[in-house]
Amino acid sequence: MNQKNRNQLFKRLNSFVKKYYQNQLIKGGIYAVSILVIFFLIFTIIEHFFSFNVIGRTILFWSYLGLNTLILTQLILVPLLHLFKLGDTLTHKEAAKIIGSHFAEVDDKLLNLIELREVSEKDNALIEASIIQKEKSLSQIRFNNAIDFSLNKQHLKWLFTPLAIVLLFILCGKEYMLTESSARIIRHNTFFEPKAPFKYVLLNDSLVCKQYDQFLLKVKVTGNQIPNELFIFSNNTKLKLNSLGENKFSYLFSRVHSDIDFKFLAGGYTSKNYKIRSLSQPKVVAVKTVIFHPKYTKKNIETVKNNGDLVISEGSILKWDVQLQNSDSCWFKIEKRTIQNSNKN
């Protein structure tokens, strides 16, 4: 075989090897994503039903990470390295066997041709003639046709099946089973309170109360398992709510002098934090009145504190100094006429 034909043969073989690893990469990508999604479903569903502690979730986290790393290495990284001719790649003889198994007319001819080329290095004229003859019979065959990218469509079922399961969770409104469980696995070092099989629905329009007024808290419990008793934990004190029937409960705070932080307790589960806001009552702290008597009275300037009733001489000038508390607006009126307003205390 002359040098030109020899180079052309190896060029075609190298092109086949490249396409072979491209196909491996496509197929590996499909299977890698499929397996990762399947393991995601398995691990999150297990965590949802068993609610592992920190140690259990840590094992799940590192197991998932380890499996993902192994899968991505074998199915993505290795073919990618081989594609760039790094590592133990496919030899020409191995490529010849694959091509021969695909084309009936090639069979072992290509492999024999490569083996004869190695022998022909000794300039055996008879062998060289045989090589030339075999090369001519293979010159019209496109080795790359032994690899068909479109055949990878049959592997897509392994990708679409787990993705369809994820979509089904979303359509059924059960996506929280995946999102909440996966969030707990990712934050595997964080302690999570066990989630109660019931929910609290506040029946009050708002958790706001005027200072020193009473506040009647009303709540309804919904869910698959309804507790018989409901408690409030506030200021290191456990208080029992009154049952109103129909899964409704109430508690009366008799005198709300400041904000109240509390949690619900029932069936061994603790709720999130709630707060009753106490709106401070505006009030007059002090009133000082300075009286400037008219000259005809011959009286000195007089100061009167905290007295609303005054008897004064006609023609007197008065100056009021009023101090308020918890006020964001106030008006000073005489009869029906507003003398002054303020947005301060």
mmCIF file of C-alpha atoms in Angstrom:
data_model
loop_
_atom_site.group_PDB
_atom_site.id
_atom_site.type_symbol
_atom_site.label_atom_id
_atom_site.label_comp_id
_atom_site.label_asym_id
_atom_site.label_seq_id
_atom_site.Cartn_x
_atom_site.Cartn_y
_atom_site.Cartn_z
ATOM 1 C CA MET A 1 0.000 0.000 0.000
ATOM 2 C CA ASN A 2 1.455 3.361 -0.952
ATOM 3 C CA GLN A 3 1.825 6.057 1.664
ATOM 4 C CA LYS A 4 -1.070 8.133 0.340
ATOM 5 C CA ASN A 5 -3.572 5.275 0.564
ATOM 6 C CA ARG A 6 -2.239 4.312 3.961
ATOM 7 C CA ASN A 7 -2.748 7.843 5.348
ATOM 8 C CA GLN A 8 -6.235 7.980 3.880
ATOM 9 C CA LEU A 9 -7.186 4.718 5.602
ATOM 10 C CA PHE A 10 -5.967 5.879 9.002
ATOM 11 C CA LYS A 11 -7.686 9.225 8.535
ATOM 12 C CA ARG A 12 -10.987 7.410 8.001
ATOM 13 C CA LEU A 13 -10.346 5.205 11.026
ATOM 14 C CA ASN A 14 -9.548 8.209 13.222
ATOM 15 C CA SER A 15 -12.730 9.918 12.038
ATOM 16 C CA PHE A 16 -14.683 6.801 13.005
ATOM 17 C CA VAL A 17 -13.075 6.721 16.470
ATOM 18 C CA LYS A 18 -14.002 10.388 17.011
ATOM 19 C CA LYS A 19 -17.616 9.781 16.003
ATOM 20 C CA TYR A 20 -17.659 6.672 18.215
ATOM 21 C CA TYR A 21 -16.839 8.729 21.312
ATOM 22 C CA GLN A 22 -19.233 11.489 20.287
ATOM 23 C CA ASN A 23 -21.951 8.856 20.240
ATOM 24 C CA GLN A 24 -20.782 7.548 23.610
ATOM 25 C CA LEU A 25 -21.019 11.083 24.988
ATOM 26 C CA ILE A 26 -24.579 11.579 23.685
ATOM 27 C CA LYS A 27 -25.764 8.223 25.042
ATOM 28 C CA GLY A 28 -23.901 8.780 28.317
ATOM 29 C CA GLY A 29 -25.494 12.219 28.716
ATOM 30 C CA ILE A 30 -28.989 10.765 28.333
ATOM 31 C CA TYR A 31 -28.342 8.012 30.853
ATOM 32 C CA ALA A 32 -26.516 10.343 33.271
ATOM 33 C CA VAL A 33 -29.405 12.811 33.449
ATOM 34 C CA SER A 34 -31.898 9.937 33.718
ATOM 35 C CA ILE A 35 -30.061 8.293 36.616
ATOM 36 C CA LEU A 36 -29.543 11.597 38.434
ATOM 37 C CA VAL A 37 -33.269 12.409 38.246
ATOM 38 C CA ILE A 38 -34.196 8.871 39.355
ATOM 39 C CA PHE A 39 -31.870 9.064 42.367
ATOM 40 C CA PHE A 40 -33.244 12.554 43.120
ATOM 41 C CA LEU A 41 -36.777 11.137 43.233
ATOM 42 C CA ILE A 42 -35.752 8.167 45.371
ATOM 43 C CA PHE A 43 -33.757 10.185 47.906
ATOM 44 C CA THR A 44 -36.307 13.015 48.285
ATOM 45 C CA ILE A 45 -39.263 10.630 48.651
ATOM 46 C CA ILE A 46 -37.371 8.622 51.277
ATOM 47 C CA GLU A 47 -36.592 11.828 53.202
ATOM 48 C CA HIS A 48 -40.217 13.009 52.911
ATOM 49 C CA PHE A 49 -41.669 9.866 54.490
ATOM 50 C CA PHE A 50 -38.981 9.178 57.098
ATOM 51 C CA SER A 51 -37.855 12.748 58.019
ATOM 52 C CA PHE A 52 -34.323 11.721 58.990
ATOM 53 C CA ASN A 53 -32.268 13.501 61.622
ATOM 54 C CA VAL A 54 -29.023 15.361 60.871
ATOM 55 C CA ILE A 55 -26.964 12.143 60.642
ATOM 56 C CA GLY A 56 -29.472 10.459 58.323
ATOM 57 C CA ARG A 57 -29.704 13.467 56.001
ATOM 58 C CA THR A 58 -25.908 13.781 55.964
ATOM 59 C CA ILE A 59 -25.648 10.155 54.803
ATOM 60 C CA LEU A 60 -28.247 10.827 52.088
ATOM 61 C CA PHE A 61 -26.437 13.990 50.975
ATOM 62 C CA TRP A 62 -22.984 12.433 50.611
ATOM 63 C CA SER A 63 -24.388 9.218 49.113
ATOM 64 C CA TYR A 64 -26.221 11.223 46.449
ATOM 65 C CA LEU A 65 -23.142 13.361 45.814
ATOM 66 C CA GLY A 66 -20.894 10.294 45.575
ATOM 67 C CA LEU A 67 -23.229 8.468 43.194
ATOM 68 C CA ASN A 68 -23.571 11.573 41.023
ATOM 69 C CA THR A 69 -19.808 11.980 40.845
ATOM 70 C CA LEU A 70 -19.327 8.328 39.874
ATOM 71 C CA ILE A 71 -22.055 8.466 37.226
ATOM 72 C CA LEU A 72 -20.837 11.729 35.685
ATOM 73 C CA THR A 73 -17.267 10.445 35.640
ATOM 74 C CA GLN A 74 -18.105 7.188 33.893
ATOM 75 C CA LEU A 75 -20.745 8.435 31.474
ATOM 76 C CA ILE A 76 -19.579 11.988 30.711
ATOM 77 C CA LEU A 77 -15.982 12.660 31.752
ATOM 78 C CA VAL A 78 -14.387 9.438 30.422
ATOM 79 C CA PRO A 79 -15.920 9.687 26.898
ATOM 80 C CA LEU A 80 -15.046 13.392 26.854
ATOM 81 C CA LEU A 81 -11.389 12.650 27.656
ATOM 82 C CA HIS A 82 -11.288 9.919 25.004
ATOM 83 C CA LEU A 83 -12.791 12.343 22.497
ATOM 84 C CA PHE A 84 -9.718 14.540 23.015
ATOM 85 C CA LYS A 85 -7.448 11.457 22.771
ATOM 86 C CA LEU A 86 -6.644 11.383 26.472
ATOM 87 C CA GLY A 87 -6.318 8.063 28.282
ATOM 88 C CA ASP A 88 -6.679 4.564 26.812
ATOM 89 C CA THR A 89 -8.605 5.235 23.620
ATOM 90 C CA LEU A 90 -9.896 2.875 20.971
ATOM 91 C CA THR A 91 -7.107 1.304 18.884
ATOM 92 C CA HIS A 92 -7.308 0.912 15.125
ATOM 93 C CA LYS A 93 -7.725 -2.859 15.491
ATOM 94 C CA GLU A 94 -10.604 -2.413 17.952
ATOM 95 C CA ALA A 95 -12.197 0.116 15.622
ATOM 96 C CA ALA A 96 -11.766 -2.343 12.732
ATOM 97 C CA LYS A 97 -13.625 -5.050 14.685
ATOM 98 C CA ILE A 98 -16.546 -2.690 15.359
ATOM 99 C CA ILE A 99 -16.723 -1.617 11.708
ATOM 100 C CA GLY A 100 -16.461 -5.225 10.552
ATOM 101 C CA SER A 101 -19.358 -6.294 12.785
ATOM 102 C CA HIS A 102 -21.518 -3.557 11.262
ATOM 103 C CA PHE A 103 -20.730 -4.050 7.557
ATOM 104 C CA ALA A 104 -21.150 -7.609 6.270
ATOM 105 C CA GLU A 105 -19.012 -6.817 3.225
ATOM 106 C CA VAL A 106 -16.157 -5.682 5.454
ATOM 107 C CA ASP A 107 -16.176 -8.493 7.998
ATOM 108 C CA ASP A 108 -12.500 -9.185 8.896
ATOM 109 C CA LYS A 109 -11.037 -7.515 5.827
ATOM 110 C CA LEU A 110 -10.242 -4.249 7.582
ATOM 111 C CA LEU A 111 -8.656 -5.997 10.548
ATOM 112 C CA ASN A 112 -6.586 -8.199 8.239
ATOM 113 C CA LEU A 113 -5.555 -5.132 6.282
ATOM 114 C CA ILE A 114 -4.184 -3.452 9.414
ATOM 115 C CA GLU A 115 -2.377 -6.654 10.451
ATOM 116 C CA LEU A 116 -0.908 -7.079 6.951
ATOM 117 C CA ARG A 117 0.302 -3.498 7.029
ATOM 118 C CA GLU A 118 2.360 -4.319 10.099
ATOM 119 C CA VAL A 119 3.941 -7.296 8.290
ATOM 120 C CA SER A 120 4.506 -5.354 5.060
ATOM 121 C CA GLU A 121 7.031 -3.182 6.813
ATOM 122 C CA LYS A 122 9.552 -5.896 5.775
ATOM 123 C CA ASP A 123 8.881 -5.005 2.138
ATOM 124 C CA ASN A 124 7.295 -8.319 1.262
ATOM 125 C CA ALA A 125 6.049 -7.747 -2.304
ATOM 126 C CA LEU A 126 3.365 -10.426 -2.161
ATOM 127 C CA ILE A 127 1.891 -9.042 1.042
ATOM 128 C CA GLU A 128 1.987 -5.516 -0.347
ATOM 129 C CA ALA A 129 -0.028 -6.639 -3.364
ATOM 130 C CA SER A 130 -2.626 -8.247 -1.072
ATOM 131 C CA ILE A 131 -2.852 -5.008 0.954
ATOM 132 C CA ILE A 132 -3.477 -2.950 -2.159
ATOM 133 C CA GLN A 133 -6.222 -5.304 -3.278
ATOM 134 C CA LYS A 134 -7.998 -5.198 0.126
ATOM 135 C CA GLU A 135 -7.654 -1.432 0.328
ATOM 136 C CA LYS A 136 -9.363 -1.023 -3.026
ATOM 137 C CA SER A 137 -12.302 -3.188 -1.904
ATOM 138 C CA LEU A 138 -12.772 -1.016 1.203
ATOM 139 C CA SER A 139 -12.224 2.400 -0.374
ATOM 140 C CA GLN A 140 -15.919 2.995 -1.126
ATOM 141 C CA ILE A 141 -17.186 2.084 2.343
ATOM 142 C CA ARG A 142 -17.864 4.990 4.717
ATOM 143 C CA PHE A 143 -16.723 3.775 8.131
ATOM 144 C CA ASN A 144 -18.602 6.588 9.902
ATOM 145 C CA ASN A 145 -21.911 5.059 8.817
ATOM 146 C CA ALA A 146 -21.293 2.333 11.389
ATOM 147 C CA ILE A 147 -22.292 4.973 13.990
ATOM 148 C CA ASP A 148 -25.871 6.296 13.781
ATOM 149 C CA PHE A 149 -26.627 9.141 16.203
ATOM 150 C CA SER A 150 -30.372 8.797 15.612
ATOM 151 C CA LEU A 151 -30.379 5.388 17.328
ATOM 152 C CA ASN A 152 -29.968 7.229 20.620
ATOM 153 C CA LYS A 153 -33.661 8.168 20.408
ATOM 154 C CA GLN A 154 -34.497 4.732 21.791
ATOM 155 C CA HIS A 155 -32.675 5.661 25.016
ATOM 156 C CA LEU A 156 -34.784 8.803 25.566
ATOM 157 C CA LYS A 157 -37.491 6.754 27.282
ATOM 158 C CA TRP A 158 -35.155 6.424 30.269
ATOM 159 C CA LEU A 159 -34.978 10.235 30.410
ATOM 160 C CA PHE A 160 -38.638 11.055 29.781
ATOM 161 C CA THR A 161 -39.972 8.567 32.354
ATOM 162 C CA PRO A 162 -38.427 10.179 35.505
ATOM 163 C CA LEU A 163 -39.088 13.681 34.129
ATOM 164 C CA ALA A 164 -42.730 12.713 33.604
ATOM 165 C CA ILE A 165 -42.885 11.587 37.246
ATOM 166 C CA VAL A 166 -41.548 14.982 38.370
ATOM 167 C CA LEU A 167 -44.162 16.718 36.173
ATOM 168 C CA LEU A 168 -46.864 14.522 37.688
ATOM 169 C CA PHE A 169 -45.889 15.683 41.184
ATOM 170 C CA ILE A 170 -46.220 19.297 40.015
ATOM 171 C CA LEU A 171 -49.586 18.789 38.308
ATOM 172 C CA CYS A 172 -50.972 17.039 41.391
ATOM 173 C CA GLY A 173 -49.826 19.880 43.657
ATOM 174 C CA LYS A 174 -47.409 17.583 45.470
ATOM 175 C CA GLU A 175 -44.205 19.302 44.375
ATOM 176 C CA TYR A 176 -43.552 20.254 48.020
ATOM 177 C CA MET A 177 -42.689 16.590 48.642
ATOM 178 C CA LEU A 178 -39.685 17.057 46.362
ATOM 179 C CA THR A 179 -38.736 20.674 47.043
ATOM 180 C CA GLU A 180 -38.976 20.582 50.841
ATOM 181 C CA SER A 181 -37.230 17.205 51.140
ATOM 182 C CA SER A 182 -34.412 18.194 48.774
ATOM 183 C CA ALA A 183 -33.937 21.474 50.692
ATOM 184 C CA ARG A 184 -33.543 19.521 53.935
ATOM 185 C CA ILE A 185 -31.028 17.160 52.303
ATOM 186 C CA ILE A 186 -28.975 20.078 50.961
ATOM 187 C CA ARG A 187 -29.020 21.710 54.420
ATOM 188 C CA HIS A 188 -28.182 18.371 56.007
ATOM 189 C CA ASN A 189 -26.305 19.944 58.938
ATOM 190 C CA THR A 190 -29.362 21.963 60.022
ATOM 191 C CA PHE A 191 -31.833 20.677 62.595
ATOM 192 C CA PHE A 192 -35.464 20.784 61.420
ATOM 193 C CA GLU A 193 -38.487 20.515 63.667
ATOM 194 C CA PRO A 194 -40.765 17.607 62.707
ATOM 195 C CA LYS A 195 -43.590 18.881 60.530
ATOM 196 C CA ALA A 196 -47.020 18.525 62.074
ATOM 197 C CA PRO A 197 -49.762 16.584 60.222
ATOM 198 C CA PHE A 198 -52.085 19.558 60.745
ATOM 199 C CA LYS A 199 -52.148 23.317 60.185
ATOM 200 C CA TYR A 200 -53.271 26.351 62.148
ATOM 201 C CA VAL A 201 -55.701 28.800 60.544
ATOM 202 C CA LEU A 202 -56.067 32.057 62.481
ATOM 203 C CA LEU A 203 -59.660 33.281 62.563
ATOM 204 C CA ASN A 204 -58.772 36.815 63.725
ATOM 205 C CA ASP A 205 -58.650 39.506 61.078
ATOM 206 C CA SER A 206 -55.336 40.684 62.526
ATOM 207 C CA LEU A 207 -53.119 40.148 65.554
ATOM 208 C CA VAL A 208 -53.361 43.776 66.703
ATOM 209 C CA CYS A 209 -54.768 45.017 69.997
ATOM 210 C CA LYS A 210 -55.043 48.351 71.792
ATOM 211 C CA GLN A 211 -52.836 48.593 74.841
ATOM 212 C CA TYR A 212 -54.529 47.390 78.057
ATOM 213 C CA ASP A 213 -57.498 45.999 76.121
ATOM 214 C CA GLN A 214 -58.359 42.303 76.099
ATOM 215 C CA PHE A 215 -57.743 40.172 73.003
ATOM 216 C CA LEU A 216 -59.630 37.010 72.101
ATOM 217 C CA LEU A 217 -57.448 34.737 69.970
ATOM 218 C CA LYS A 218 -59.330 32.301 67.727
ATOM 219 C CA VAL A 219 -57.769 29.517 65.683
ATOM 220 C CA LYS A 220 -58.951 26.548 63.652
ATOM 221 C CA VAL A 221 -56.937 23.346 63.170
ATOM 222 C CA THR A 222 -57.087 21.568 59.799
ATOM 223 C CA GLY A 223 -55.368 18.419 58.531
ATOM 224 C CA ASN A 224 -55.461 14.649 58.561
ATOM 225 C CA GLN A 225 -54.859 14.337 62.312
ATOM 226 C CA ILE A 226 -56.605 16.831 64.608
ATOM 227 C CA PRO A 227 -55.293 17.120 68.205
ATOM 228 C CA ASN A 228 -57.774 16.992 71.093
ATOM 229 C CA GLU A 229 -55.975 19.706 73.038
ATOM 230 C CA LEU A 230 -54.208 22.863 71.961
ATOM 231 C CA PHE A 231 -51.798 24.962 73.998
ATOM 232 C CA ILE A 232 -50.039 28.299 73.717
ATOM 233 C CA PHE A 233 -46.454 28.710 74.851
ATOM 234 C CA SER A 234 -45.690 32.316 75.737
ATOM 235 C CA ASN A 235 -43.188 33.945 78.096
ATOM 236 C CA ASN A 236 -42.024 30.502 79.310
ATOM 237 C CA THR A 237 -45.622 29.640 80.241
ATOM 238 C CA LYS A 238 -47.835 26.920 78.781
ATOM 239 C CA LEU A 239 -51.507 27.935 78.484
ATOM 240 C CA LYS A 240 -54.417 25.716 77.386
ATOM 241 C CA LEU A 241 -56.910 27.000 74.818
ATOM 242 C CA ASN A 242 -60.654 26.525 75.149
ATOM 243 C CA SER A 243 -62.305 24.167 72.673
ATOM 244 C CA LEU A 244 -65.174 25.725 70.702
ATOM 245 C CA GLY A 245 -66.044 22.595 68.743
ATOM 246 C CA GLU A 246 -65.582 21.966 65.004
ATOM 247 C CA ASN A 247 -61.782 21.956 65.516
ATOM 248 C CA LYS A 248 -61.866 25.577 66.709
ATOM 249 C CA PHE A 249 -60.076 26.900 69.796
ATOM 250 C CA SER A 250 -59.809 30.241 71.610
ATOM 251 C CA TYR A 251 -57.820 31.963 74.327
ATOM 252 C CA LEU A 252 -58.547 35.296 76.019
ATOM 253 C CA PHE A 253 -55.650 37.589 76.823
ATOM 254 C CA SER A 254 -57.256 39.732 79.532
ATOM 255 C CA ARG A 255 -54.874 42.704 79.570
ATOM 256 C CA VAL A 256 -52.428 43.243 76.747
ATOM 257 C CA HIS A 257 -49.918 45.801 77.986
ATOM 258 C CA SER A 258 -47.152 44.976 75.450
ATOM 259 C CA ASP A 259 -46.434 42.784 72.414
ATOM 260 C CA ILE A 260 -47.016 39.073 73.029
ATOM 261 C CA ASP A 261 -44.894 36.407 71.285
ATOM 262 C CA PHE A 262 -46.328 32.904 71.311
ATOM 263 C CA LYS A 263 -46.311 29.468 69.670
ATOM 264 C CA PHE A 264 -48.949 26.781 69.367
ATOM 265 C CA LEU A 265 -48.273 23.370 70.935
ATOM 266 C CA ALA A 266 -50.244 20.236 70.072
ATOM 267 C CA GLY A 267 -49.568 16.542 69.604
ATOM 268 C CA GLY A 268 -45.865 16.965 70.305
ATOM 269 C CA TYR A 269 -45.436 19.514 67.494
ATOM 270 C CA THR A 270 -44.480 23.169 67.859
ATOM 271 C CA SER A 271 -45.679 25.836 65.432
ATOM 272 C CA LYS A 272 -43.823 28.840 64.097
ATOM 273 C CA ASN A 273 -43.669 32.081 66.087
ATOM 274 C CA TYR A 274 -46.672 34.419 66.198
ATOM 275 C CA LYS A 275 -46.926 37.945 67.638
ATOM 276 C CA ILE A 276 -49.837 39.978 68.991
ATOM 277 C CA ARG A 277 -48.971 43.639 68.528
ATOM 278 C CA SER A 278 -49.980 46.007 71.291
ATOM 279 C CA LEU A 279 -50.822 49.503 70.083
ATOM 280 C CA SER A 280 -49.845 51.899 72.846
ATOM 281 C CA GLN A 281 -52.634 54.205 74.043
ATOM 282 C CA PRO A 282 -52.015 57.917 73.388
ATOM 283 C CA LYS A 283 -52.338 60.003 76.517
ATOM 284 C CA VAL A 284 -51.661 63.461 77.932
ATOM 285 C CA VAL A 285 -48.669 63.366 80.234
ATOM 286 C CA ALA A 286 -48.567 66.992 81.418
ATOM 287 C CA VAL A 287 -50.261 70.312 80.759
ATOM 288 C CA LYS A 288 -48.619 73.591 81.694
ATOM 289 C CA THR A 289 -50.457 76.877 81.215
ATOM 290 C CA VAL A 290 -48.680 80.213 81.437
ATOM 291 C CA ILE A 291 -51.035 83.168 82.097
ATOM 292 C CA PHE A 292 -50.019 86.682 81.146
ATOM 293 C CA HIS A 293 -52.507 88.857 83.039
ATOM 294 C CA PRO A 294 -53.503 92.264 81.650
ATOM 295 C CA LYS A 295 -51.787 95.320 83.136
ATOM 296 C CA TYR A 296 -54.892 96.617 84.898
ATOM 297 C CA THR A 297 -54.866 93.547 87.200
ATOM 298 C CA LYS A 298 -51.310 94.318 88.307
ATOM 299 C CA LYS A 299 -50.730 90.523 88.572
ATOM 300 C CA ASN A 300 -47.461 88.784 87.788
ATOM 301 C CA ILE A 301 -47.081 86.051 85.221
ATOM 302 C CA GLU A 302 -48.734 82.924 86.581
ATOM 303 C CA THR A 303 -48.014 79.250 85.767
ATOM 304 C CA VAL A 304 -50.652 76.581 86.301
ATOM 305 C CA LYS A 305 -49.793 72.858 85.943
ATOM 306 C CA ASN A 306 -52.153 69.990 85.169
ATOM 307 C CA ASN A 307 -55.327 71.963 85.695
ATOM 308 C CA GLY A 308 -57.962 71.995 83.000
ATOM 309 C CA ASP A 309 -60.248 74.582 84.612
ATOM 310 C CA LEU A 310 -59.011 78.169 84.667
ATOM 311 C CA VAL A 311 -60.551 81.426 85.912
ATOM 312 C CA ILE A 312 -58.780 84.379 84.273
ATOM 313 C CA SER A 313 -59.231 88.062 83.763
ATOM 314 C CA GLU A 314 -60.579 89.349 80.469
ATOM 315 C CA GLY A 315 -57.756 90.304 78.154
ATOM 316 C CA SER A 316 -55.311 87.689 79.507
ATOM 317 C CA ILE A 317 -52.901 85.967 77.116
ATOM 318 C CA LEU A 318 -52.438 82.200 77.624
ATOM 319 C CA LYS A 319 -49.653 79.897 76.481
ATOM 320 C CA TRP A 320 -50.246 76.154 76.700
ATOM 321 C CA ASP A 321 -47.412 73.592 76.803
ATOM 322 C CA VAL A 322 -48.950 70.113 76.412
ATOM 323 C CA GLN A 323 -46.806 66.921 76.508
ATOM 324 C CA LEU A 324 -48.267 63.702 75.085
ATOM 325 C CA GLN A 325 -47.210 60.074 74.853
ATOM 326 C CA ASN A 326 -47.657 57.525 72.050
ATOM 327 C CA SER A 327 -49.147 60.132 69.778
ATOM 328 C CA ASP A 328 -48.543 60.608 66.075
ATOM 329 C CA SER A 329 -51.122 63.389 65.641
ATOM 330 C CA CYS A 330 -53.057 65.748 67.900
ATOM 331 C CA TRP A 331 -55.353 68.809 67.705
ATOM 332 C CA PHE A 332 -55.839 71.717 70.066
ATOM 333 C CA LYS A 333 -59.399 73.035 69.912
ATOM 334 C CA ILE A 334 -61.386 75.752 71.671
ATOM 335 C CA GLU A 335 -65.066 75.082 71.255
ATOM 336 C CA LYS A 336 -65.328 73.998 67.593
ATOM 337 C CA ARG A 337 -62.352 75.921 66.313
ATOM 338 C CA THR A 338 -59.015 74.175 65.771
ATOM 339 C CA ILE A 339 -56.249 76.417 67.064
ATOM 340 C CA GLN A 340 -53.306 74.200 66.207
ATOM 341 C CA ASN A 341 -52.452 70.642 65.119
ATOM 342 C CA SER A 342 -49.219 68.697 65.455
ATOM 343 C CA ASN A 343 -47.671 65.391 64.379
ATOM 344 C CA LYS A 344 -45.351 65.231 67.374
ATOM 345 C CA ASN A 345 -45.797 64.447 71.065
#
